[in-house]
Coordinates of C-alpha atoms in Angstrom, one line a residue:
M1006 CA -230.4 -235.7 129.7
S1007 CA -227.6 -234.1 127.8
L1008 CA -224.0 -234.3 128.8
A1009 CA -223.8 -230.6 129.6
K1010 CA -226.8 -230.8 132.0
T1011 CA -225.4 -233.9 133.7
S1012 CA -222.0 -232.2 134.1
L1013 CA -223.6 -229.1 135.6
I1014 CA -225.7 -231.1 138.1
I1015 CA -222.6 -233.2 139.2
S1016 CA -220.5 -230.0 139.5
L1017 CA -223.1 -228.2 141.7
L1018 CA -223.6 -231.3 143.8
G1019 CA -219.8 -231.5 144.3
I1020 CA -219.6 -227.9 145.4
A1021 CA -222.4 -228.3 147.8
I1022 CA -220.7 -231.3 149.4
L1023 CA -217.5 -229.3 149.7
L1024 CA -219.2 -226.4 151.3
F1025 CA -220.9 -228.7 153.8
L1026 CA -217.6 -230.4 154.7
S1027 CA -215.8 -227.1 155.1
R1028 CA -218.3 -226.0 157.7
T1029 CA -218.5 -229.3 159.6
L1030 CA -214.9 -230.6 159.7
E1031 CA -212.6 -229.2 162.4
P1032 CA -208.8 -228.9 162.1
R1033 CA -206.6 -231.3 164.0
T1034 CA -205.7 -230.6 167.6
I1035 CA -202.2 -229.2 167.9
K1036 CA -200.0 -228.9 171.0
L1037 CA -199.1 -225.3 171.9
A1038 CA -195.4 -226.3 171.9
D1039 CA -195.7 -227.2 168.2
I1040 CA -197.1 -223.8 167.1
A1041 CA -194.4 -221.9 165.2
S1042 CA -194.1 -218.6 163.4
S1043 CA -193.9 -220.4 160.1
M1044 CA -197.6 -221.1 160.6
P1045 CA -199.3 -217.7 160.0
E1046 CA -203.0 -217.8 159.3
Q1047 CA -203.2 -221.5 159.7
L1048 CA -206.4 -222.8 161.1
V1049 CA -205.8 -224.9 164.3
K1050 CA -207.6 -226.4 167.2
I1051 CA -206.1 -226.2 170.7
E1052 CA -207.2 -227.6 174.0
G1053 CA -206.1 -226.4 177.4
M1054 CA -206.9 -224.4 180.6
V1055 CA -207.6 -220.7 180.7
V1056 CA -205.0 -219.6 183.2
A1057 CA -205.9 -215.8 182.9
S1058 CA -208.3 -213.6 181.2
K1059 CA -208.3 -209.9 180.5
N1060 CA -211.3 -208.0 179.1
Y1061 CA -210.9 -205.0 176.9
E1062 CA -213.5 -202.8 175.2
K1063 CA -214.4 -205.2 172.4
I1064 CA -212.1 -208.2 172.9
T1065 CA -211.1 -210.7 175.5
V1066 CA -207.6 -212.1 175.7
L1067 CA -207.4 -215.6 177.2
A1068 CA -204.1 -217.1 178.3
V1069 CA -204.3 -220.7 177.5
D1070 CA -202.0 -223.5 178.8
D1071 CA -202.0 -227.1 177.6
G1072 CA -199.1 -228.4 179.6
T1073 CA -196.7 -228.0 176.7
G1074 CA -196.8 -224.3 176.4
K1075 CA -199.0 -221.1 176.7
I1076 CA -200.5 -218.8 174.2
D1077 CA -203.0 -215.9 174.2
A1078 CA -206.2 -216.5 172.4
V1079 CA -208.1 -213.3 171.3
A1080 CA -211.8 -213.6 171.3
Y1081 CA -214.6 -211.2 170.3
G1082 CA -218.0 -211.1 172.2
L1083 CA -216.9 -212.7 175.5
E1084 CA -217.0 -209.5 177.6
N1085 CA -219.3 -211.0 180.3
E1086 CA -217.8 -214.5 180.4
N1087 CA -215.2 -215.7 182.9
L1088 CA -213.5 -218.7 181.6
T1089 CA -210.5 -218.5 184.0
G1090 CA -209.7 -222.0 185.5
K1091 CA -211.9 -223.7 182.9
N1092 CA -210.8 -226.2 180.2
V1093 CA -211.6 -225.1 176.7
K1094 CA -211.3 -226.1 173.1
I1095 CA -210.5 -223.2 170.8
I1096 CA -210.5 -223.2 167.0
G1097 CA -208.8 -220.2 165.4
K1098 CA -206.2 -218.8 163.2
I1099 CA -202.6 -218.3 164.2
K1100 CA -201.6 -214.7 164.1
E1101 CA -198.5 -212.6 165.0
Y1102 CA -199.1 -209.5 167.1
N1103 CA -196.2 -207.4 168.5
K1104 CA -193.8 -210.1 167.5
K1105 CA -195.7 -212.7 169.6
L1106 CA -197.9 -215.6 168.3
E1107 CA -201.5 -215.7 169.3
I1108 CA -204.7 -217.4 168.2
E1109 CA -207.6 -215.3 166.8
A1110 CA -210.5 -217.5 168.1
E1111 CA -213.3 -218.3 165.8
K1112 CA -214.9 -220.8 168.2
I1113 CA -214.6 -221.4 171.9
V1114 CA -216.2 -224.5 173.6
E1115 CA -216.0 -225.1 177.3
K1116 CA -215.1 -228.7 177.9

C-alpha cells in the first residue's frame, strides 16, 4: 500500500474517532455559582432541582437551583412536560438574554 493511501486511511479513521467522541463525551458539571458572563456559548452540564416552570408557545423556561445559585434553562419541545420539583441534569450553552445569563438546553435528563 502506498504512503498516500495509508495516510488517507489513518486520517479518515482519526476523523471518525473524533466525531464519535464529540457525540458521546459530556462536558464537566459546573456549579451555578461558577457560571459567569465571561463564558458565553460555552457548553456546560448542570444538575439541580427545577423550582419553577413556565410554558410559552414554542419554549419552556425552567428555573433551576443547585444550592449554589439559580439560572433559567430555555428548552424547546417540553410543552407538555412538568418538571417542577424534579431533579434534572441539563447540558446546554450559556447565553445572555436581556442582560441575564441563561442556559439554552440541548439535553435534559430527569435524575
